[in-house]
mmCIF file of C-alpha atoms and ligand atoms in Angstrom:
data_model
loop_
_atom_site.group_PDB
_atom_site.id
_atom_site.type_symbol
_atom_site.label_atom_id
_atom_site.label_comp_id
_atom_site.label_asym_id
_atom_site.label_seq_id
_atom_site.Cartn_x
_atom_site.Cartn_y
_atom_site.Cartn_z
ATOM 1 C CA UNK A 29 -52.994 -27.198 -4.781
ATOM 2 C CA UNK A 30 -54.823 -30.462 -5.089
ATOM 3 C CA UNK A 31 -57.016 -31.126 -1.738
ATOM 4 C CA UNK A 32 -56.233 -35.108 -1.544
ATOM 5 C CA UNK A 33 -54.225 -36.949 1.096
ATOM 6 C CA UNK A 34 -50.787 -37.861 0.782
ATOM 7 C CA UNK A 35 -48.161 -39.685 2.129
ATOM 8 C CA UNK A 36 -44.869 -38.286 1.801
ATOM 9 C CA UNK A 37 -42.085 -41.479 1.422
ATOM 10 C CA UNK A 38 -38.600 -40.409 2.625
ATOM 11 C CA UNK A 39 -36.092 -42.847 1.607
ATOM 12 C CA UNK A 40 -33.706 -41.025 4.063
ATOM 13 C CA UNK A 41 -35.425 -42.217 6.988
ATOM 14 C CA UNK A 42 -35.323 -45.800 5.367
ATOM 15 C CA UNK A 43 -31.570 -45.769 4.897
ATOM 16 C CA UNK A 44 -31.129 -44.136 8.334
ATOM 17 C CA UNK A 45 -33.246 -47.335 9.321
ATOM 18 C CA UNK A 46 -31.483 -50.008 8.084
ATOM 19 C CA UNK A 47 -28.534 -48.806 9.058
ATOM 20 C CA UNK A 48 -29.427 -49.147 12.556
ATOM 21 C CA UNK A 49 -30.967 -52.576 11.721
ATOM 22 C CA UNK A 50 -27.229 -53.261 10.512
ATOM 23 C CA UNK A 51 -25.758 -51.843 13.495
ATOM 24 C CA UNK A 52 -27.614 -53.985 15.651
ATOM 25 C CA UNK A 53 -26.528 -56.950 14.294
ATOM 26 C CA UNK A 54 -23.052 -56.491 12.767
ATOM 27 C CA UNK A 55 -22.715 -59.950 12.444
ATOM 28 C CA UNK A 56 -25.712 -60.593 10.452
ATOM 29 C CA UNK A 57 -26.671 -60.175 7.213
ATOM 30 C CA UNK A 58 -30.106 -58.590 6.859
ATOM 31 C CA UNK A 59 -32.736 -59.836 4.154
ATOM 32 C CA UNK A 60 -34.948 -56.924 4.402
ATOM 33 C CA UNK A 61 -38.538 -57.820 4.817
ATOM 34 C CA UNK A 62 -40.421 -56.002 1.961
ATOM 35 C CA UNK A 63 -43.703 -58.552 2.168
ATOM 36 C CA UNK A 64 -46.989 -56.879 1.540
ATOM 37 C CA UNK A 65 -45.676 -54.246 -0.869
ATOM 38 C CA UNK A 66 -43.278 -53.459 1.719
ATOM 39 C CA UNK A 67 -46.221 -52.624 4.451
ATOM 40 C CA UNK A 68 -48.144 -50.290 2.207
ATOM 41 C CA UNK A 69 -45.336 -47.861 1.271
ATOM 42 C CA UNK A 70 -44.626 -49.501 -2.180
ATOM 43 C CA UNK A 71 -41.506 -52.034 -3.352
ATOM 44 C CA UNK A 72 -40.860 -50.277 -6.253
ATOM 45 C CA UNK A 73 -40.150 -47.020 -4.006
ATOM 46 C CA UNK A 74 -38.656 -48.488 -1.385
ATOM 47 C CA UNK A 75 -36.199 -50.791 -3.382
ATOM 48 C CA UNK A 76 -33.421 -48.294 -4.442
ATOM 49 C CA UNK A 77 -33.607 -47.525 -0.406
ATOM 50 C CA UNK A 78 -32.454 -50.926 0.052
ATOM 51 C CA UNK A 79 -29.003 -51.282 -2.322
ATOM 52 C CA UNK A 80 -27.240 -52.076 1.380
ATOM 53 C CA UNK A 81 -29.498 -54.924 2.384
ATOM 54 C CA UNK A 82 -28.083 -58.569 1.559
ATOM 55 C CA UNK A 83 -31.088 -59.926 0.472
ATOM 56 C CA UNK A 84 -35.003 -59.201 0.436
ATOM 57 C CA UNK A 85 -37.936 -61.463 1.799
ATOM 58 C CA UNK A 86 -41.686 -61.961 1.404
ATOM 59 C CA UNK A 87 -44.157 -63.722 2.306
ATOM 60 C CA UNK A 88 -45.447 -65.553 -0.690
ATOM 61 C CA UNK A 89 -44.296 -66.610 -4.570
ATOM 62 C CA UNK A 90 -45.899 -63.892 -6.456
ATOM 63 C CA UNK A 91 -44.367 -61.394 -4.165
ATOM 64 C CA UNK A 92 -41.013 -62.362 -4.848
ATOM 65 C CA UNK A 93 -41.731 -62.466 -8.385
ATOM 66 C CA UNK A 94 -42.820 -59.644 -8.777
ATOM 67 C CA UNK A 95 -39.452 -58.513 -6.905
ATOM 68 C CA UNK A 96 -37.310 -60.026 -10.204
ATOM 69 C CA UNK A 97 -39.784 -58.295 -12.119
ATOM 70 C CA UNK A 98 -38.827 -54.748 -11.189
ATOM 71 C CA UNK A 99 -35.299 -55.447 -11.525
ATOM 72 C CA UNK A 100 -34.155 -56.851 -7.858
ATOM 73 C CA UNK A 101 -31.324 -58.980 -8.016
ATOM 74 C CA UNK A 102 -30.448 -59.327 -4.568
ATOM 75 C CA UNK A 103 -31.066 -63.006 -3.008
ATOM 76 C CA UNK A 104 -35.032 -63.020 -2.408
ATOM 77 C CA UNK A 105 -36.271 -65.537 0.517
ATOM 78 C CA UNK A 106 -40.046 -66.584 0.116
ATOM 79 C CA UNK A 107 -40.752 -66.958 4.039
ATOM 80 C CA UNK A 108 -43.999 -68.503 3.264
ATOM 81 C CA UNK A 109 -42.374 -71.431 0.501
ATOM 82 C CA UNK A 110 -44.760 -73.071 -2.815
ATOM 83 C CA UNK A 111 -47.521 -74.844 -2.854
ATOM 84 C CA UNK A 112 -47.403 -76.288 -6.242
ATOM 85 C CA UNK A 113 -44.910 -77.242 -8.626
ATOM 86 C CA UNK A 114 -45.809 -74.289 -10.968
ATOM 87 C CA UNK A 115 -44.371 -71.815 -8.138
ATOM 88 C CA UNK A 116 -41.426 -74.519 -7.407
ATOM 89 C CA UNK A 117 -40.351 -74.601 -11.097
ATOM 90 C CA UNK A 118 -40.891 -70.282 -11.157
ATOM 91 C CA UNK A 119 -38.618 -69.967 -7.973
ATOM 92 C CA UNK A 120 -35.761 -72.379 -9.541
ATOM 93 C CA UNK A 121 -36.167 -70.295 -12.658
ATOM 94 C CA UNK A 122 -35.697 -66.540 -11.001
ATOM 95 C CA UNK A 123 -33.606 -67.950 -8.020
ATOM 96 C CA UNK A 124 -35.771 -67.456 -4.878
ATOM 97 C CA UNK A 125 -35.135 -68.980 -1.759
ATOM 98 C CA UNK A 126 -37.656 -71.038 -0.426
ATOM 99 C CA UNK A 127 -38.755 -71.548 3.074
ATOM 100 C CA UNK A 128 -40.076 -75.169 3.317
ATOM 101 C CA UNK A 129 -42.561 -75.468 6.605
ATOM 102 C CA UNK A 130 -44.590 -78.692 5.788
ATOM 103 C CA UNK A 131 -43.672 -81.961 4.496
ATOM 104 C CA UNK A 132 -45.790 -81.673 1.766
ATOM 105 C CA UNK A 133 -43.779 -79.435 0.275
ATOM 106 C CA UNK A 134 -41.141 -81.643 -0.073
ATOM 107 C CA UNK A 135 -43.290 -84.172 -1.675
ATOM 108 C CA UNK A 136 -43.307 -81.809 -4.443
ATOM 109 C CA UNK A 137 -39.729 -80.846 -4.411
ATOM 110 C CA UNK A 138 -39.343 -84.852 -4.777
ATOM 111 C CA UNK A 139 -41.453 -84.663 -7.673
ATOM 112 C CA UNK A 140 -39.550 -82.644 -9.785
ATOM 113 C CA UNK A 141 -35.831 -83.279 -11.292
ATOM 114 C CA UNK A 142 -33.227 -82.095 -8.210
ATOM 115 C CA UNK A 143 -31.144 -79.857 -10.767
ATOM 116 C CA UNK A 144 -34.639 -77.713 -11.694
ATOM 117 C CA UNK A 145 -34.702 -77.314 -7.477
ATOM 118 C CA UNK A 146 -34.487 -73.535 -5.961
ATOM 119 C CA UNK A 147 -32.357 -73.621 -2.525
ATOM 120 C CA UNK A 148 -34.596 -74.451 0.706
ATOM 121 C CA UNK A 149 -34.571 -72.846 4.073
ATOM 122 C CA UNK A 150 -36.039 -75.548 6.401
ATOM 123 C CA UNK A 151 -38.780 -73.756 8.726
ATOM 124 C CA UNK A 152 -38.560 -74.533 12.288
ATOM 125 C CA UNK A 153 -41.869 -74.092 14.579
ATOM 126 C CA UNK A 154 -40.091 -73.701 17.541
ATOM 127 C CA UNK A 155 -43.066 -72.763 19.597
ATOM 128 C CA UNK A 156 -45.389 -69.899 17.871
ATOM 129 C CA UNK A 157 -47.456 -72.744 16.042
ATOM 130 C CA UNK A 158 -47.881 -71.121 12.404
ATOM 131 C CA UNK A 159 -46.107 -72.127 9.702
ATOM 132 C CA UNK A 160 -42.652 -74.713 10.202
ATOM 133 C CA UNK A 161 -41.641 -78.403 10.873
ATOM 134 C CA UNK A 162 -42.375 -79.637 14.298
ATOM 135 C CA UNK A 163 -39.180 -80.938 16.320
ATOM 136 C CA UNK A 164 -40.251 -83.992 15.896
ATOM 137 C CA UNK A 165 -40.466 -83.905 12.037
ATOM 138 C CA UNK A 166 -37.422 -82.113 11.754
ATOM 139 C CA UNK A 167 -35.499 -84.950 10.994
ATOM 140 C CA UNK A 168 -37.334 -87.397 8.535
ATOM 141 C CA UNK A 169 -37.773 -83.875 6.711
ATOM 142 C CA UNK A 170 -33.843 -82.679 6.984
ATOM 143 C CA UNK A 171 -32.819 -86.270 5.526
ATOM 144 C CA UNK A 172 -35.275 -86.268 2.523
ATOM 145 C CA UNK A 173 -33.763 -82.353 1.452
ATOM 146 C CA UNK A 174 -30.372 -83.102 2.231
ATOM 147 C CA UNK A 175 -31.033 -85.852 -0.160
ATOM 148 C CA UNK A 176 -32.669 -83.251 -2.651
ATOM 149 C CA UNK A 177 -29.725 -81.421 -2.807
ATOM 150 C CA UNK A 178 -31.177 -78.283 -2.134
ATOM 151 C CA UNK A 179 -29.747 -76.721 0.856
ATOM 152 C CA UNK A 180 -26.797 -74.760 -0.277
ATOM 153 C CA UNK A 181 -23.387 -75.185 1.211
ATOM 154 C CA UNK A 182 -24.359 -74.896 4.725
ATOM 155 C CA UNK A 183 -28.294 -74.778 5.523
ATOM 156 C CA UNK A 184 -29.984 -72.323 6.923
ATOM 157 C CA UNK A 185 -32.621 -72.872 9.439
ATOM 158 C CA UNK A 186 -35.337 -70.358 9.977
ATOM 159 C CA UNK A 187 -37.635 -69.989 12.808
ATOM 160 C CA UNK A 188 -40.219 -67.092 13.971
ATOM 161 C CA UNK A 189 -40.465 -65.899 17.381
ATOM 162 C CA UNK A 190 -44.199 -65.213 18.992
ATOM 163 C CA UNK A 191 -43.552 -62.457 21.744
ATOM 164 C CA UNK A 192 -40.487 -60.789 20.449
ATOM 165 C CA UNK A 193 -42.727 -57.761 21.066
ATOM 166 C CA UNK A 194 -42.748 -57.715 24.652
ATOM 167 C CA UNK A 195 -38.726 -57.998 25.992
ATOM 168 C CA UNK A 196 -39.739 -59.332 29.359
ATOM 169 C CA UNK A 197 -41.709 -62.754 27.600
ATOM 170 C CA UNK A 198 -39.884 -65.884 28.661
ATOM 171 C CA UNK A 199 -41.442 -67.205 25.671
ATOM 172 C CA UNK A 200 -38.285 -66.055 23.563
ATOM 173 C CA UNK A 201 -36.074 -67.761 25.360
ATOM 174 C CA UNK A 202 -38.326 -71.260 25.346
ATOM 175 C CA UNK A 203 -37.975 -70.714 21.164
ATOM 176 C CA UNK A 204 -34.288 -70.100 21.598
ATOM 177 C CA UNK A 205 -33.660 -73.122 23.541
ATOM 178 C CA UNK A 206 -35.816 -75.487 21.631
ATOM 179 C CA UNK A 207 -33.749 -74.359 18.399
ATOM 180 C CA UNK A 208 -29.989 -74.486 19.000
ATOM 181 C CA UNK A 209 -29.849 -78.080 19.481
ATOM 182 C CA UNK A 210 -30.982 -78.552 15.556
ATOM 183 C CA UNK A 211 -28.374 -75.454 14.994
ATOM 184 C CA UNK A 212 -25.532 -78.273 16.328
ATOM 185 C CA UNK A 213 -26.803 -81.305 14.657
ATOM 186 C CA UNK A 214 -27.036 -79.756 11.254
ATOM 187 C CA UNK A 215 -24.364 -77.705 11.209
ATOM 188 C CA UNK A 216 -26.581 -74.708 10.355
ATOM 189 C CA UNK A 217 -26.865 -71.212 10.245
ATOM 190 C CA UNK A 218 -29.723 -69.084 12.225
ATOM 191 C CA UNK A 219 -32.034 -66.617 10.636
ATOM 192 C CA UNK A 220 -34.653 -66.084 13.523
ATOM 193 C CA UNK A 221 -34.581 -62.118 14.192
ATOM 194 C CA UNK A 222 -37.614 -59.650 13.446
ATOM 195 C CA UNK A 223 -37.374 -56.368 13.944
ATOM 196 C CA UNK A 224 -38.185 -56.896 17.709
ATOM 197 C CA UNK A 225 -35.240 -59.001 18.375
ATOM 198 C CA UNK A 226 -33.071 -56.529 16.575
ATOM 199 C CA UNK A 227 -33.956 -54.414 18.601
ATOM 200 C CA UNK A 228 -34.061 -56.034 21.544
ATOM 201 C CA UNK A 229 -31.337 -59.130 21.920
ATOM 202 C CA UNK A 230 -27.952 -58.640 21.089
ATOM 203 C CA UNK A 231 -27.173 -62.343 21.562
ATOM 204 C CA UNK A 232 -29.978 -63.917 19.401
ATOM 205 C CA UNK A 233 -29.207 -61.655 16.039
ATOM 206 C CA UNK A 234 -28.011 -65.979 13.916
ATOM 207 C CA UNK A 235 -26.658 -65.093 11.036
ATOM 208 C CA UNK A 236 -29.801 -64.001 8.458
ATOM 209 C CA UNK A 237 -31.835 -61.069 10.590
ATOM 210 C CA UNK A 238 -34.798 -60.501 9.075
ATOM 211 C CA UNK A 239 -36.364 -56.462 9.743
ATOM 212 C CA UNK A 240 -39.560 -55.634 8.616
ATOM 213 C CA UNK A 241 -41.201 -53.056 10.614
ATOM 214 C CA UNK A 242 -38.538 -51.119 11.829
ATOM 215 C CA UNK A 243 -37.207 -50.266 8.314
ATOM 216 C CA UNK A 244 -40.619 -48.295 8.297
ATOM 217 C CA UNK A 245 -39.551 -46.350 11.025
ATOM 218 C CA UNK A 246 -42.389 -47.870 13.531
ATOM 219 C CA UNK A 247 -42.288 -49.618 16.456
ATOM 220 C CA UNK A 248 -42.222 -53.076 17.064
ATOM 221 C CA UNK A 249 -42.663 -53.229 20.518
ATOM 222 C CA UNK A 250 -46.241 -52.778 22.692
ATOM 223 C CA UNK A 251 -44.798 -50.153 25.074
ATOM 224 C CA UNK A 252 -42.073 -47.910 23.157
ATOM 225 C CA UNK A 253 -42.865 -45.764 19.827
ATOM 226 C CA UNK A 254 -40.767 -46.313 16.869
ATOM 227 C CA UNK A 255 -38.773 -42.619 17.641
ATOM 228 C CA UNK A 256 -38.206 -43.791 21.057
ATOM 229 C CA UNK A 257 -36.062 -46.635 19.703
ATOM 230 C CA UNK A 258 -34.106 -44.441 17.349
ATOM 231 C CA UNK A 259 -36.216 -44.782 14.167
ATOM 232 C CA UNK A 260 -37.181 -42.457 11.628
ATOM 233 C CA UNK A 261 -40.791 -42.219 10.073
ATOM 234 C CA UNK A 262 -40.680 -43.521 6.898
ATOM 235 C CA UNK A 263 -44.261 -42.377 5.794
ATOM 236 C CA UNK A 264 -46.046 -39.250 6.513
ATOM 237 C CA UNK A 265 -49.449 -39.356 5.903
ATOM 238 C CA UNK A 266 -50.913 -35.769 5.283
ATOM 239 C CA UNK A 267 -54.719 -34.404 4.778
ATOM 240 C CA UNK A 268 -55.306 -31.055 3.836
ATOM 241 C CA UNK A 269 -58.179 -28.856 6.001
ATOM 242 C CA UNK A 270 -61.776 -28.834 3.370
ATOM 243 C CA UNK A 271 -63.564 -26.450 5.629
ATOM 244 C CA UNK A 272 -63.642 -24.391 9.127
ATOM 245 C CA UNK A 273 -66.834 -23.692 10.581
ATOM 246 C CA UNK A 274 -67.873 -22.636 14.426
ATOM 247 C CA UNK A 275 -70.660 -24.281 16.168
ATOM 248 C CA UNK A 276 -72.759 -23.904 19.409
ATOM 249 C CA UNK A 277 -72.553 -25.471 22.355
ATOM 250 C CA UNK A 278 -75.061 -28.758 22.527
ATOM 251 C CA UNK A 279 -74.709 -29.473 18.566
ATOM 252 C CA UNK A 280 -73.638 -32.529 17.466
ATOM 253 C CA UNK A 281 -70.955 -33.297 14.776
ATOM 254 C CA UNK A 282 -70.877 -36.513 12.147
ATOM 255 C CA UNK A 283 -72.597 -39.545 11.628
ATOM 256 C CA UNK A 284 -74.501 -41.098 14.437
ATOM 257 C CA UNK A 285 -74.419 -37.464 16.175
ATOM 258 C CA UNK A 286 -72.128 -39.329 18.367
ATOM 259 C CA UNK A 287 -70.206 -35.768 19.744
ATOM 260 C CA UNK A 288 -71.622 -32.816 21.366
ATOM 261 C CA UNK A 289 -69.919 -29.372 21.373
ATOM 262 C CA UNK A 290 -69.177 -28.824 24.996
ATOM 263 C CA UNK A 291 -69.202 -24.913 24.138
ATOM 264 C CA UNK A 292 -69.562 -22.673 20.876
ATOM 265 C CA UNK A 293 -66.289 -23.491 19.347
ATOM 266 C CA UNK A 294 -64.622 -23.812 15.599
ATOM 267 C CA UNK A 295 -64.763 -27.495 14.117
ATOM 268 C CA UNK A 296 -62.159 -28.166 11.395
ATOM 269 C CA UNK A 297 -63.090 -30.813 8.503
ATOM 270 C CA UNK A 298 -59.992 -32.675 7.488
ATOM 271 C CA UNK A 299 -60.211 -34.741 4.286
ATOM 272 C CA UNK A 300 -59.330 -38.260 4.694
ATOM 273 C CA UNK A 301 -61.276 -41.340 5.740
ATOM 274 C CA UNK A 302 -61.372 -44.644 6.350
ATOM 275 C CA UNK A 303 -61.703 -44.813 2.106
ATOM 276 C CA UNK A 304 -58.410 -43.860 1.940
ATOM 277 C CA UNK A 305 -56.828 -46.125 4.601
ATOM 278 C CA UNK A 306 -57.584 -44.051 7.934
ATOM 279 C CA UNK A 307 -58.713 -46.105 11.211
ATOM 280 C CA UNK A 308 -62.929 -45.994 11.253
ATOM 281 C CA UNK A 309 -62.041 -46.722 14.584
ATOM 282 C CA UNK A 310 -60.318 -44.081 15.275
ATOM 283 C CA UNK A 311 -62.071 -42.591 18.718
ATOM 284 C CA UNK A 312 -62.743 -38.716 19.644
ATOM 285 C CA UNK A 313 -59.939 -37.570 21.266
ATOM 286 C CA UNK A 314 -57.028 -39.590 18.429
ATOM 287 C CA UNK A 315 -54.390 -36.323 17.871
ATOM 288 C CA UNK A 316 -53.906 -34.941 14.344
ATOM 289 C CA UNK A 317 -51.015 -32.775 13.862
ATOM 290 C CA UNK A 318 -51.964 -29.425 12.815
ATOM 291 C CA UNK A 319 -49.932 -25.923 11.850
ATOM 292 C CA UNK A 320 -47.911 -27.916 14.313
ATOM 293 C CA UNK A 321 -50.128 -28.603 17.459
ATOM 294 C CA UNK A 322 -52.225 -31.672 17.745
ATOM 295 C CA UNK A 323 -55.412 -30.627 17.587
ATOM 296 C CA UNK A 324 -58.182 -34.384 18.809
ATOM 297 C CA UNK A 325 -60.304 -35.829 16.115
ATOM 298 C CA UNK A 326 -64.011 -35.602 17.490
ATOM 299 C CA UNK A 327 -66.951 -37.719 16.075
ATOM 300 C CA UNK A 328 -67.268 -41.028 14.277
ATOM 301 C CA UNK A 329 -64.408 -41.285 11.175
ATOM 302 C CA UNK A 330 -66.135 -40.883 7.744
ATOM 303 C CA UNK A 331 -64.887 -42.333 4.597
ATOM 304 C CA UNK A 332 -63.502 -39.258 2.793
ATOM 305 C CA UNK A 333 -63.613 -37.019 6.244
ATOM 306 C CA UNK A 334 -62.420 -36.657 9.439
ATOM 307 C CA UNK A 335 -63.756 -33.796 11.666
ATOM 308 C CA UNK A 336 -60.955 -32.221 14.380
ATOM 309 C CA UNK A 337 -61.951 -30.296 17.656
ATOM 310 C CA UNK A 338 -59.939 -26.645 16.397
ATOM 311 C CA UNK A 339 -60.044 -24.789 19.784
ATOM 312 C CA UNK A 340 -56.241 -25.290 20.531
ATOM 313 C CA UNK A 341 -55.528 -23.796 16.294
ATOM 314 C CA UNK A 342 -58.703 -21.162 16.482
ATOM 315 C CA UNK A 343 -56.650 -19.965 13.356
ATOM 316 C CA UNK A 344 -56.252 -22.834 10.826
ATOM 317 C CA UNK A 345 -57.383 -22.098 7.255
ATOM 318 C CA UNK A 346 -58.917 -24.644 4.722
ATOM 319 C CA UNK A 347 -56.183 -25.461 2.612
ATOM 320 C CA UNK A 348 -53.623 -26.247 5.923
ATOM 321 C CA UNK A 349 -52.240 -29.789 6.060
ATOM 322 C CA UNK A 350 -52.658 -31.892 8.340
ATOM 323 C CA UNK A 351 -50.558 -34.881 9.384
ATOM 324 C CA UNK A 352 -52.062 -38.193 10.668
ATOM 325 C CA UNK A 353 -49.063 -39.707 11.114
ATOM 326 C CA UNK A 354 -45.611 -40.010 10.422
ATOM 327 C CA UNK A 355 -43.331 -36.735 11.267
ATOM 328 C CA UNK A 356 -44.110 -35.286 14.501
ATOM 329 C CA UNK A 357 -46.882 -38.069 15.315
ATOM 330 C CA UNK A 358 -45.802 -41.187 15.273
ATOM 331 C CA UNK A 359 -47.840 -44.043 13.682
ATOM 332 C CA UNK A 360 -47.515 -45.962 16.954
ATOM 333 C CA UNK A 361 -49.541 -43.367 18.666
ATOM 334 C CA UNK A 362 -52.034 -43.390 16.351
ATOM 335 C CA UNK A 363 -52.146 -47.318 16.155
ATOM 336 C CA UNK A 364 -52.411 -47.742 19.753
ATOM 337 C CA UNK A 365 -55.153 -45.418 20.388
ATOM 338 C CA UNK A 366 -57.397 -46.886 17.191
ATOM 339 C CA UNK A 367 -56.885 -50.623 18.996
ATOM 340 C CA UNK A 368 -54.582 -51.867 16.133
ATOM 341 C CA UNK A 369 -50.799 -51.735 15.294
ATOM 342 C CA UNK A 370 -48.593 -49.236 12.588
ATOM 343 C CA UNK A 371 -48.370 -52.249 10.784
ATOM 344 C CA UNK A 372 -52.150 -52.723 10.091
ATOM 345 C CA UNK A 373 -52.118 -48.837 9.385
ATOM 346 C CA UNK A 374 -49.420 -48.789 6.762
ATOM 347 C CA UNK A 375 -51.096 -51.608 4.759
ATOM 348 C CA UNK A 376 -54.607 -50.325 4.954
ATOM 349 C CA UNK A 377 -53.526 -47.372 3.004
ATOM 350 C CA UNK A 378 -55.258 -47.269 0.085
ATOM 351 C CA UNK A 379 -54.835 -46.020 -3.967
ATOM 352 C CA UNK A 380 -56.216 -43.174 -3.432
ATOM 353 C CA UNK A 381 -53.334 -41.383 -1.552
ATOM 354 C CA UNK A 382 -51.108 -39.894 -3.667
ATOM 355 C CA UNK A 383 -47.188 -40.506 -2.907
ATOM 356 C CA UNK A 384 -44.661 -38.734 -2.955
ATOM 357 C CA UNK A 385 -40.933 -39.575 -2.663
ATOM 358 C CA UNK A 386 -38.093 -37.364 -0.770
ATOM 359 C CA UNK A 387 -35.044 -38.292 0.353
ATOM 360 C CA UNK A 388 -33.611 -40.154 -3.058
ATOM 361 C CA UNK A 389 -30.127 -40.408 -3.762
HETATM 362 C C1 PLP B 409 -43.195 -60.308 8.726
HETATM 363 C C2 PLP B 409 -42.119 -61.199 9.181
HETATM 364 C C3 PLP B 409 -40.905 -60.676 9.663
HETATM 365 C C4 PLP B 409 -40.691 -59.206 9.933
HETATM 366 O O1 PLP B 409 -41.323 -58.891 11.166
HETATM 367 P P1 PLP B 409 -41.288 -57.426 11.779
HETATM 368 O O2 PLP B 409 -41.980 -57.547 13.088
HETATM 369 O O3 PLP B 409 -42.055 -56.560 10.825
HETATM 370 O O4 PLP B 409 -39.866 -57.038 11.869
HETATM 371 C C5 PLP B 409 -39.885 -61.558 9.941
HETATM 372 N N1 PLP B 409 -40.059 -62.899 9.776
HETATM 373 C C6 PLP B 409 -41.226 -63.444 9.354
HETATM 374 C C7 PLP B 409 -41.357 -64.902 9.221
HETATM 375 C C8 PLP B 409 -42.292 -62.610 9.055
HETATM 376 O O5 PLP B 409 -43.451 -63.150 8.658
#
C-alpha cells in the first residue's frame, strides 16, 4: 500500500444529493453550483454525477470556461458576470449566462454589437450588500438590458440571501420582501435559493435553485450536520497510521510541546497535515475515526502529521486508515470544532491527496 492521504469521491452520495435538492424544490430547476472546482472535490469528477441537474453555475468566467472545456453542455450561469469585453465576447461565444451586478457591466455590454451578447441574469442586492444592483438602480439598469436584448424570453432575476444559514433570521424574509415587488414589475422569474433555503423554505424555492454545499453532502446550516438533514458525504478524507509508539506520563508530544501525557499511554502518528489541506487549527481533543472509534487528535497539527491520543484503539497498527472526515465523521464536526466551515475544508484540500472515485455509473 502507498502511505498517503486520500479522499475517496462517491458519486452515489452526489446523486443521492441532488436528488433530494430536486425533491425539495419540485418546481425548480436546479443549476448546480460547481464554483471553486466544485468545493475541492474536482468538476471533472463530479460532472458525470450531475447529468440530472438543469444547468451548472460558478462563480467567475474562467470557471465556466473551463466547464465547456471538459465537455459540459448543460446551460452554465457565471454568478459573478465579466469584467471586460474579452470575457463578454468568450461567454457569447460558449453560451454562458451572465449575472450582471453593476452598471458597469452594462456599459460594456453597450459596447459591443447586441447579436455578439450572451443572455444576462440581472443581480439583485436585496440586502446582503456583495455583489447586485441596488433597488434603486434596478430600473435605469433593467431599461438599458431590456434594450440590449439580452434577457431571454422572460428574465430571470437573481438575488443571494445573507442568513439562509440560521432558519430563525428575520433577515430572509426582509430579502424576500424587498424582491417580489421587482418579480411583478418585470414579469420575472426567481433564482434566489442556496442550499440553505432548499433546505429550509418550501415557499421561497423561484424557479432557478441554486445548491452548492449540500450536493457535497455537508451542512449548510450552523446547528445541524449535513447527515442530520438527510445528506450523504460526498468526500472521505482518509490518512493511513505512520507509527505507534507508548509514552510516559509528563512527556510532551509535537511542536511547541503544547500536550502532556496525562499517564504512560500509546500515541498514534497519523499522516496528514495542514500540507495536504487538514485544519492547523485543528485543537487537541478534534475526533479522527479510527478501526472505527474516534480516537482525539492531541498536540499542535503538523504539515505532513497529525498525532492521535490511542488509549480508546490500544490495538491500531501502522498501516490502519484513518478517516478525518467524511463517512462516519462528518465534515461539519470537524469544521465546527477547527473554528471554520466544511466548505473552507473541502477547498483547502490540496494536490497532494490522491482521489479516488466510487460510486460511478
Ligand atoms: C456559492 C453560492 C451558492 C451556493 O451556496 P451554498 O451555500 O453552497 O448552497 C448559491 N448562490 C451564490 C450566489 C453563491 O455564491
Amino acid at each position: 500500500m502507498d502511505f498517503t492521504p486520500k479522499a475517496i469521491i462517491d458519486l452515489a452520495a452526489l446523486r443521492h444529493n441532488l436528488a433530494l435538492a430536486q425533491r425539495q424544490a419540485p418546481q425548480a430547476q436546479v443549476m448546480a453550483v460547481i464554483k471553486a472546482n466544485a468545493y475541492g472535490h474536482g468538476v471533472e469528477r463530479v460532472l458525470p454525477a450531475l447529468e440530472q441537474a438543469q444547468g451548472l453555475a460558478v462563480a467567475r468566467c474562467d470557471e465556466a470556461l473551463r466547464l465547456r472545456a471538459l465537455g459540459a453542455r448543460k446551460p452554465i450561469l457565471v454568478m459573478g458576470g465579466a469584467y471586460n469585453i474579452e470575457m463578454i465576447s468568450a461567454a457569447a461565444e460558449q453560451g454562458l449566462i451572465l449575472a450582471v451586478h453593476h452598471p458597469g457591466q452594462i456599459d460594456l455590454l453597450e459596447s459591443l454589437p447586441k447579436k455578439a451578447l450572451p443572455r444576462c441574469v440581472p443581480k439583485i442586492d436585496s440586502g446582503m450588500h456583495r455583489l447586485g444592483l441596488l433597488p434603486e438602480q434596478t430600473e435605469a439598469a433593467m431599461a438599458r438590458l431590456k434594450a440590449l436584448n439580452c434577457l431571454g424570453e422572460q428574465p430571470l432575476l437573481m438575488t443571494h440571501m445573507a442568513c439562509a444559514d440560521d432558519p430563525t433570521s428575520a433577515m430572509t424574509d426582509r430579502q424576500w420582501r424587498q424582491i417580489q415587488p421587482l418579480l411583478q414589475r418585470y414579469d420575472a422569474q426567481l433564482s434566489a435559493a442556496n442550499s440553505a433555503l432548499i433546505l429550509s423554505r418550501p415557499e421561497m424555492q423561484g424557479n432557478w435553485v441554486r445548491p452548492g454545499i449540500m450536493l457535497y453532502g455537508a451542512s449548510p446550516f450552523i446547528q445541524r450536520s449535513g447527515p442530520e438533514v438527510g445528506l450523504r458525504p460526498v468526500m472521505t478524507l482518509q490518512a493511513p497510521l505512520l507509527a505507534v509508539k507508548y509514552l510516559k506520563k509528563g512527556e510532551t508530544l509535537g511542536y511547541g510541546a503544547t500536550w502532556t501525557l496525562p499517564e504512560d499511554m500509546p500515541v498514534g502518528v497519523v499522516g496528514i497535515g495542514y500540507g495536504d489541506g487538514y485544519p492547523r487549527h485543528a485543537p487537541t481533543g478534534t475526533p479522527v475515526l479510527l478501526n472505527g472509534a474516534e480516537v482525539s487528535l492531541v498536540g499542535r497539527v503538523s504539515m505532513d502529521m497529525i498525532t492521535v491520543d490511542l488509549r480508546r484503539q490500544p490495538q491500531a497498527r501502522v498501516g490502519d486508515w484513518a478517516t478525518l472526515w467524511g463517512r462516519g465523521l462528518a465534515a461539519d464536526r470537524i469544521a465546527q470544532v477547527a473554528g471554520t466551515i466544511a466548505y473552507q475544508l473541502f477547498c483547502n484540500l490540496t494536490s497532494r491527496v490522491r482521489v479516488e472515485i466510487h460510486g460511478q455509473g
